Amino acid sequence: MSLTIKHLIGLHGVPSDDIQTILDTAKTFREVLERPIKKVPTLQGKTIVNLFYEDSTRTRISFELAEKRLSADTINFSKSGSSTKKGETFKDTIRNIEAMKVDMIVVRHESAGVPQFLTRISKASIINAGDGRHEHPTQALLDMYSIRERLGKLKGLKICVIGDIAHSRVALSNIFGLQTMGAQVSVCGPLTMIPQNIESLGVKIYTDISKAISENDVLNVLRIQLERKAGTSIPTLREYHNYFGITAERIEKNNKDILILHPGPINRGVEITSEVADGPYQIILDQVTNGVAIRMSVLYLLGTRQ
Ligand code: CP
């Protein structure tokens, strides 16, 4: 099993065979995570840099843990505490890190396109850990893994991504990845938070949350990204919650099984109530566990690619 891609920049254009290989390999690593000794020697001797220019809890820890579980040597870089503050350019930083002989770079950056740029200035294999509003491919892969684990398939499922679609890299990666695997993807939210051309991607738009809940098998609930000025697209967070919040009342009224995902971090009481976020339909912490297996899979497949 090997991938056709050298880097994982996004899921746009990634063939279904590659996605299938990543999901199937992750299943093996998911089993490793249940063992008393959760470590394999697969990437021994490989050096991986985690380059985080933007805050992260789940993705950063998940990648670092995945690298350690695969026995790779890991280096963590964050913007604060680096020589970026002394005026060093991004390109110079990368050239210096590359001079230390690294094999792979995991990068999160507030600007869309940075991982793609890295593929031009570095010989290392690049993995996008979220770039601006562009893509967050490993999040969508762990979402797909978690859905498939619960529902046994992706093909033919109806999946609605709810919330701040315009500011979301998770939404775009979900759309590309899930469609490639044969799922029907829709979005739901205020029109001010939905990109105007999204229908051209084959995505249905809902503005009625109850209809979105009743017509779909899976809801992927997103956070309002206040750090990306999403607050200017809605009158107030309370208003957003009243019209689009995932509440126990709305879920129970639906009267059928539904699977609820959230990439985190959660803003409790805004896009989802605590009752639902901790309730029987959600798989939020399973997503986090599966995220380590997905990242092990991606690192292994790219790190051992001939
Ligand atoms: N889901 C996700 O990307 O979370 P973090 O920002 O904490 O990494």
Short mmCIF file of C-alpha atoms and ligand atoms in Angstrom, two decimals:
data_model
loop_
_atom_site.label_atom_id
_atom_site.label_comp_id
_atom_site.label_asym_id
_atom_site.label_seq_id
_atom_site.Cartn_x
_atom_site.Cartn_y
_atom_site.Cartn_z
CA MET A 1 0.00 0.00 0.00
CA SER A 2 1.48 3.33 -1.01
CA LEU A 3 0.11 6.77 -1.82
CA THR A 4 0.23 8.60 -5.13
CA ILE A 5 0.75 11.91 -3.25
CA LYS A 6 4.12 13.06 -1.83
CA HIS A 7 2.60 15.81 0.35
CA LEU A 8 -0.79 16.20 2.04
CA ILE A 9 -1.76 19.79 1.30
CA GLY A 10 -5.52 19.26 1.03
CA LEU A 11 -8.08 16.67 0.00
CA HIS A 12 -8.97 18.47 -3.23
CA GLY A 13 -7.91 16.15 -6.03
CA VAL A 14 -6.68 13.34 -3.74
CA PRO A 15 -7.82 10.06 -5.35
CA SER A 16 -10.30 7.85 -3.52
CA ASP A 17 -7.73 5.00 -3.46
CA ASP A 18 -5.33 7.20 -1.46
CA ILE A 19 -8.08 8.19 1.01
CA GLN A 20 -9.12 4.54 1.33
CA THR A 21 -5.49 3.53 1.99
CA ILE A 22 -5.12 6.22 4.70
CA LEU A 23 -8.38 5.16 6.40
CA ASP A 24 -7.56 1.43 6.24
CA THR A 25 -4.00 1.94 7.52
CA ALA A 26 -5.37 4.10 10.35
CA LYS A 27 -7.49 1.13 11.45
CA THR A 28 -4.29 -0.86 12.07
CA PHE A 29 -2.77 2.01 14.05
CA ARG A 30 -6.01 2.45 15.99
CA GLU A 31 -5.44 -1.12 17.24
CA VAL A 32 -1.86 -0.23 18.24
CA LEU A 33 -3.31 2.56 20.42
CA GLU A 34 -5.22 -0.07 22.45
CA ARG A 35 -2.07 -2.07 23.28
CA PRO A 36 -0.26 -1.73 26.64
CA ILE A 37 2.86 -0.55 24.71
CA LYS A 38 1.48 1.94 22.18
CA LYS A 39 4.62 2.23 20.07
CA VAL A 40 5.97 0.80 16.80
CA PRO A 41 9.45 1.31 15.28
CA THR A 42 8.09 2.30 11.83
CA LEU A 43 9.61 5.79 11.54
CA GLN A 44 12.78 5.21 13.56
CA GLY A 45 15.53 7.47 12.23
CA LYS A 46 13.10 9.93 10.59
CA THR A 47 12.99 13.53 11.81
CA ILE A 48 9.74 15.50 11.79
CA VAL A 49 9.27 19.20 12.55
CA ASN A 50 5.93 20.46 13.84
CA LEU A 51 5.76 24.04 12.67
CA PHE A 52 2.88 25.78 14.42
CA TYR A 53 2.39 29.46 13.59
CA GLU A 54 -1.17 29.41 14.92
CA ASP A 55 -2.68 28.12 18.20
CA SER A 56 -3.77 24.50 18.44
CA THR A 57 -4.56 21.95 21.11
CA ARG A 58 -5.86 18.80 19.38
CA THR A 59 -3.94 18.85 16.10
CA ARG A 60 -0.61 19.75 17.64
CA ILE A 61 -0.71 17.20 20.45
CA SER A 62 -2.17 14.58 18.12
CA PHE A 63 0.64 14.96 15.56
CA GLU A 64 3.31 14.95 18.26
CA LEU A 65 1.84 11.85 19.87
CA ALA A 66 1.49 10.11 16.48
CA GLU A 67 5.17 10.84 15.72
CA LYS A 68 6.27 9.49 19.10
CA ARG A 69 4.10 6.38 18.67
CA LEU A 70 5.90 5.78 15.34
CA SER A 71 9.34 6.27 17.01
CA ALA A 72 10.25 9.34 14.92
CA ASP A 73 12.46 12.14 16.27
CA THR A 74 10.27 15.21 16.70
CA ILE A 75 10.99 18.91 16.99
CA ASN A 76 8.33 21.44 17.94
CA PHE A 77 8.48 24.98 16.60
CA SER A 78 6.07 27.70 17.61
CA LYS A 79 6.07 31.30 16.46
CA SER A 80 6.30 32.66 19.99
CA GLY A 81 9.78 32.07 21.35
CA SER A 82 11.31 31.78 17.85
CA SER A 83 13.55 34.18 15.91
CA THR A 84 10.50 35.23 13.86
CA LYS A 85 10.15 37.92 16.53
CA LYS A 86 13.63 39.21 15.60
CA GLY A 87 12.56 39.76 11.99
CA GLU A 88 13.65 36.47 10.37
CA THR A 89 11.58 35.75 7.27
CA PHE A 90 9.45 32.60 6.95
CA LYS A 91 11.61 31.40 4.05
CA ASP A 92 14.85 31.86 6.03
CA THR A 93 13.34 30.00 9.00
CA ILE A 94 12.45 27.07 6.74
CA ARG A 95 15.87 27.06 5.04
CA ASN A 96 17.55 26.91 8.46
CA ILE A 97 15.29 24.12 9.70
CA GLU A 98 15.87 22.23 6.43
CA ALA A 99 19.65 22.59 6.91
CA MET A 100 19.25 20.46 10.04
CA LYS A 101 18.19 17.56 7.77
CA VAL A 102 14.50 17.02 8.46
CA ASP A 103 12.40 14.48 6.57
CA MET A 104 8.88 15.82 7.11
CA ILE A 105 7.28 19.13 8.07
CA VAL A 106 3.84 19.41 9.66
CA VAL A 107 2.64 23.00 9.32
CA ARG A 108 -0.22 25.06 10.69
CA HIS A 109 -0.41 28.68 9.57
CA GLU A 110 -2.98 31.47 9.62
CA SER A 111 -2.35 32.14 5.90
CA ALA A 112 -3.88 29.91 3.25
CA GLY A 113 -1.27 28.57 0.82
CA VAL A 114 1.69 28.30 3.21
CA PRO A 115 1.90 24.46 3.01
CA GLN A 116 1.83 24.66 -0.81
CA PHE A 117 4.59 27.30 -0.69
CA LEU A 118 6.66 24.99 1.53
CA THR A 119 6.58 22.26 -1.12
CA ARG A 120 8.43 24.69 -3.42
CA ILE A 121 11.16 25.72 -0.98
CA SER A 122 11.75 22.46 0.89
CA LYS A 123 12.65 18.90 -0.10
CA ALA A 124 10.79 17.50 2.94
CA SER A 125 7.37 15.92 2.73
CA ILE A 126 4.80 18.54 3.81
CA ILE A 127 1.62 17.87 5.79
CA ASN A 128 -0.95 20.63 6.18
CA ALA A 129 -2.23 20.88 9.76
CA GLY A 130 -4.62 23.71 8.82
CA ASP A 131 -3.89 26.79 6.68
CA GLY A 132 -6.12 29.84 7.06
CA ARG A 133 -9.55 29.28 5.51
CA HIS A 134 -8.17 26.80 2.99
CA GLU A 135 -7.97 23.15 4.16
CA HIS A 136 -7.43 20.96 7.21
CA PRO A 137 -7.06 17.54 5.54
CA THR A 138 -6.19 15.38 8.58
CA GLN A 139 -9.27 16.74 10.40
CA ALA A 140 -11.52 15.66 7.50
CA LEU A 141 -9.77 12.27 7.35
CA LEU A 142 -10.38 11.67 11.06
CA ASP A 143 -13.99 12.81 10.59
CA MET A 144 -14.39 10.30 7.75
CA TYR A 145 -12.73 7.55 9.79
CA SER A 146 -15.03 8.24 12.76
CA ILE A 147 -18.17 8.25 10.59
CA ARG A 148 -17.13 5.02 8.86
CA GLU A 149 -16.33 3.41 12.23
CA ARG A 150 -19.87 4.15 13.49
CA LEU A 151 -21.96 3.77 10.36
CA GLY A 152 -19.84 1.23 8.45
CA LYS A 153 -19.64 3.27 5.24
CA LEU A 154 -19.32 6.72 3.69
CA LYS A 155 -20.83 6.09 0.25
CA GLY A 156 -24.43 7.25 0.03
CA LEU A 157 -24.50 8.96 3.43
CA LYS A 158 -25.98 12.44 3.76
CA ILE A 159 -23.68 14.69 5.78
CA CYS A 160 -24.40 18.30 6.68
CA VAL A 161 -21.67 20.70 7.81
CA ILE A 162 -23.27 23.33 10.03
CA GLY A 163 -22.11 26.80 10.95
CA ASP A 164 -19.46 29.21 9.83
CA ILE A 165 -18.66 27.63 6.47
CA ALA A 166 -17.06 30.76 4.99
CA HIS A 167 -14.27 30.88 7.58
CA SER A 168 -13.81 27.12 7.85
CA ARG A 169 -10.98 25.00 6.48
CA VAL A 170 -12.63 21.94 8.06
CA ALA A 171 -15.72 22.48 5.88
CA LEU A 172 -13.77 22.59 2.63
CA SER A 173 -11.71 19.48 3.44
CA ASN A 174 -14.90 17.65 4.51
CA ILE A 175 -16.61 18.61 1.25
CA PHE A 176 -13.72 17.42 -0.96
CA GLY A 177 -12.95 14.24 0.99
CA LEU A 178 -16.51 13.08 1.62
CA GLN A 179 -17.61 13.73 -1.96
CA THR A 180 -14.64 11.74 -3.26
CA MET A 181 -15.77 8.84 -1.06
CA GLY A 182 -19.32 8.99 -2.43
CA ALA A 183 -21.16 10.88 0.33
CA GLN A 184 -23.66 13.69 -0.30
CA VAL A 185 -22.46 16.84 1.47
CA SER A 186 -24.63 19.82 2.37
CA VAL A 187 -24.05 22.94 4.45
CA CYS A 188 -26.33 24.85 6.83
CA GLY A 189 -25.96 28.29 8.34
CA PRO A 190 -26.82 31.95 7.87
CA LEU A 191 -26.27 32.98 4.24
CA THR A 192 -23.68 35.52 5.45
CA MET A 193 -21.55 32.54 6.54
CA ILE A 194 -21.92 30.50 3.34
CA PRO A 195 -19.61 31.21 0.38
CA GLN A 196 -21.62 32.41 -2.63
CA ASN A 197 -20.23 29.84 -5.09
CA ILE A 198 -20.48 26.78 -2.85
CA GLU A 199 -23.30 25.22 -4.92
CA SER A 200 -20.83 24.91 -7.80
CA LEU A 201 -19.06 22.28 -5.65
CA GLY A 202 -22.23 20.18 -5.71
CA VAL A 203 -23.18 21.16 -2.18
CA LYS A 204 -26.80 21.72 -1.12
CA ILE A 205 -27.52 24.72 1.11
CA TYR A 206 -29.89 24.67 4.10
CA THR A 207 -30.93 27.77 6.01
CA ASP A 208 -33.46 25.87 8.14
CA ILE A 209 -31.66 23.89 10.86
CA SER A 210 -34.62 21.58 11.57
CA LYS A 211 -34.74 20.56 7.90
CA ALA A 212 -30.96 20.01 7.90
CA ILE A 213 -31.27 17.74 10.93
CA SER A 214 -34.20 15.74 9.56
CA GLU A 215 -32.74 15.20 6.06
CA ASN A 216 -29.22 14.11 7.04
CA ASP A 217 -27.51 11.09 8.63
CA VAL A 218 -24.59 13.03 10.08
CA LEU A 219 -24.12 16.58 11.36
CA ASN A 220 -20.62 18.07 11.51
CA VAL A 221 -21.03 21.12 13.75
CA LEU A 222 -18.53 23.95 13.43
CA ARG A 223 -17.48 26.72 15.77
CA ILE A 224 -18.06 30.41 15.00
CA GLN A 225 -14.50 31.52 14.31
CA LEU A 226 -14.37 34.84 16.13
CA GLU A 227 -10.60 35.06 15.58
CA ARG A 228 -11.33 35.22 11.83
CA LYS A 229 -13.87 38.03 12.35
CA ALA A 230 -16.87 35.70 11.88
CA GLY A 231 -18.75 37.78 14.46
CA THR A 232 -19.31 40.46 11.80
CA SER A 233 -21.47 37.98 9.80
CA ILE A 234 -24.11 37.57 12.53
CA PRO A 235 -25.93 40.06 14.80
CA THR A 236 -25.04 38.27 18.06
CA LEU A 237 -23.92 34.82 19.23
CA ARG A 238 -27.25 34.48 21.05
CA GLU A 239 -29.12 35.10 17.79
CA TYR A 240 -26.94 32.50 16.04
CA HIS A 241 -27.69 30.00 18.78
CA ASN A 242 -31.44 30.66 18.56
CA TYR A 243 -31.55 29.99 14.81
CA PHE A 244 -28.77 27.43 14.24
CA GLY A 245 -27.70 26.02 17.62
CA ILE A 246 -27.77 22.22 17.97
CA THR A 247 -29.99 21.71 21.00
CA ALA A 248 -31.41 18.57 22.65
CA GLU A 249 -34.90 19.81 21.78
CA ARG A 250 -34.08 20.00 18.06
CA ILE A 251 -32.34 16.60 18.07
CA GLU A 252 -35.14 14.85 20.00
CA LYS A 253 -37.85 16.38 17.82
CA ASN A 254 -36.14 14.71 14.85
CA ASN A 255 -37.07 11.32 16.36
CA LYS A 256 -34.41 9.27 14.50
CA ASP A 257 -30.77 8.33 14.98
CA ILE A 258 -28.24 10.93 13.96
CA LEU A 259 -24.48 11.13 14.39
CA ILE A 260 -23.03 14.41 15.65
CA LEU A 261 -19.41 15.43 15.09
CA HIS A 262 -17.53 18.53 16.15
CA PRO A 263 -13.85 19.20 15.30
CA GLY A 264 -13.32 21.26 18.47
CA PRO A 265 -12.73 23.55 20.18
CA ILE A 266 -16.38 23.77 21.24
CA ASN A 267 -18.10 27.03 22.14
CA ARG A 268 -20.69 25.52 24.47
CA GLY A 269 -24.03 27.28 24.31
CA VAL A 270 -23.29 28.85 20.92
CA GLU A 271 -23.18 26.26 18.09
CA ILE A 272 -24.05 23.34 20.40
CA THR A 273 -25.44 22.98 23.92
CA SER A 274 -23.57 21.04 26.60
CA GLU A 275 -26.47 18.58 26.69
CA VAL A 276 -25.81 17.59 23.07
CA ALA A 277 -22.00 17.98 23.23
CA ASP A 278 -21.89 15.45 26.09
CA GLY A 279 -24.94 13.47 25.00
CA PRO A 280 -25.63 10.08 23.35
CA TYR A 281 -25.54 11.13 19.67
CA GLN A 282 -22.09 12.76 19.62
CA ILE A 283 -18.68 11.12 19.04
CA ILE A 284 -16.50 14.16 19.74
CA LEU A 285 -13.84 12.49 21.90
CA ASP A 286 -13.78 9.40 19.64
CA GLN A 287 -12.82 11.81 16.86
CA VAL A 288 -9.88 12.99 18.99
CA THR A 289 -8.68 9.41 19.65
CA ASN A 290 -9.08 8.50 15.98
CA GLY A 291 -7.11 11.64 15.09
CA VAL A 292 -3.93 10.09 16.49
CA ALA A 293 -4.43 6.95 14.36
CA ILE A 294 -5.14 9.02 11.24
CA ARG A 295 -2.02 11.11 11.77
CA MET A 296 0.06 7.96 12.36
CA SER A 297 -1.31 6.61 9.10
CA VAL A 298 -0.52 9.77 7.10
CA LEU A 299 2.97 10.10 8.62
CA TYR A 300 3.73 6.42 8.02
CA LEU A 301 2.47 6.36 4.44
CA LEU A 302 4.23 9.59 3.43
CA GLY A 303 7.35 8.89 5.52
CA THR A 304 7.98 5.46 3.99
CA ARG A 305 6.93 6.35 0.44
CA GLN A 306 9.62 5.35 -2.14
N1 CP B 1 -9.80 20.61 15.39
C1 CP B 1 -8.70 21.36 15.52
O1 CP B 1 -8.02 21.68 14.55
O2 CP B 1 -8.43 21.76 16.81
P1 CP B 1 -7.14 22.58 17.25
O3 CP B 1 -7.27 23.97 16.68
O4 CP B 1 -7.15 22.57 18.76
O5 CP B 1 -5.93 21.88 16.69
#
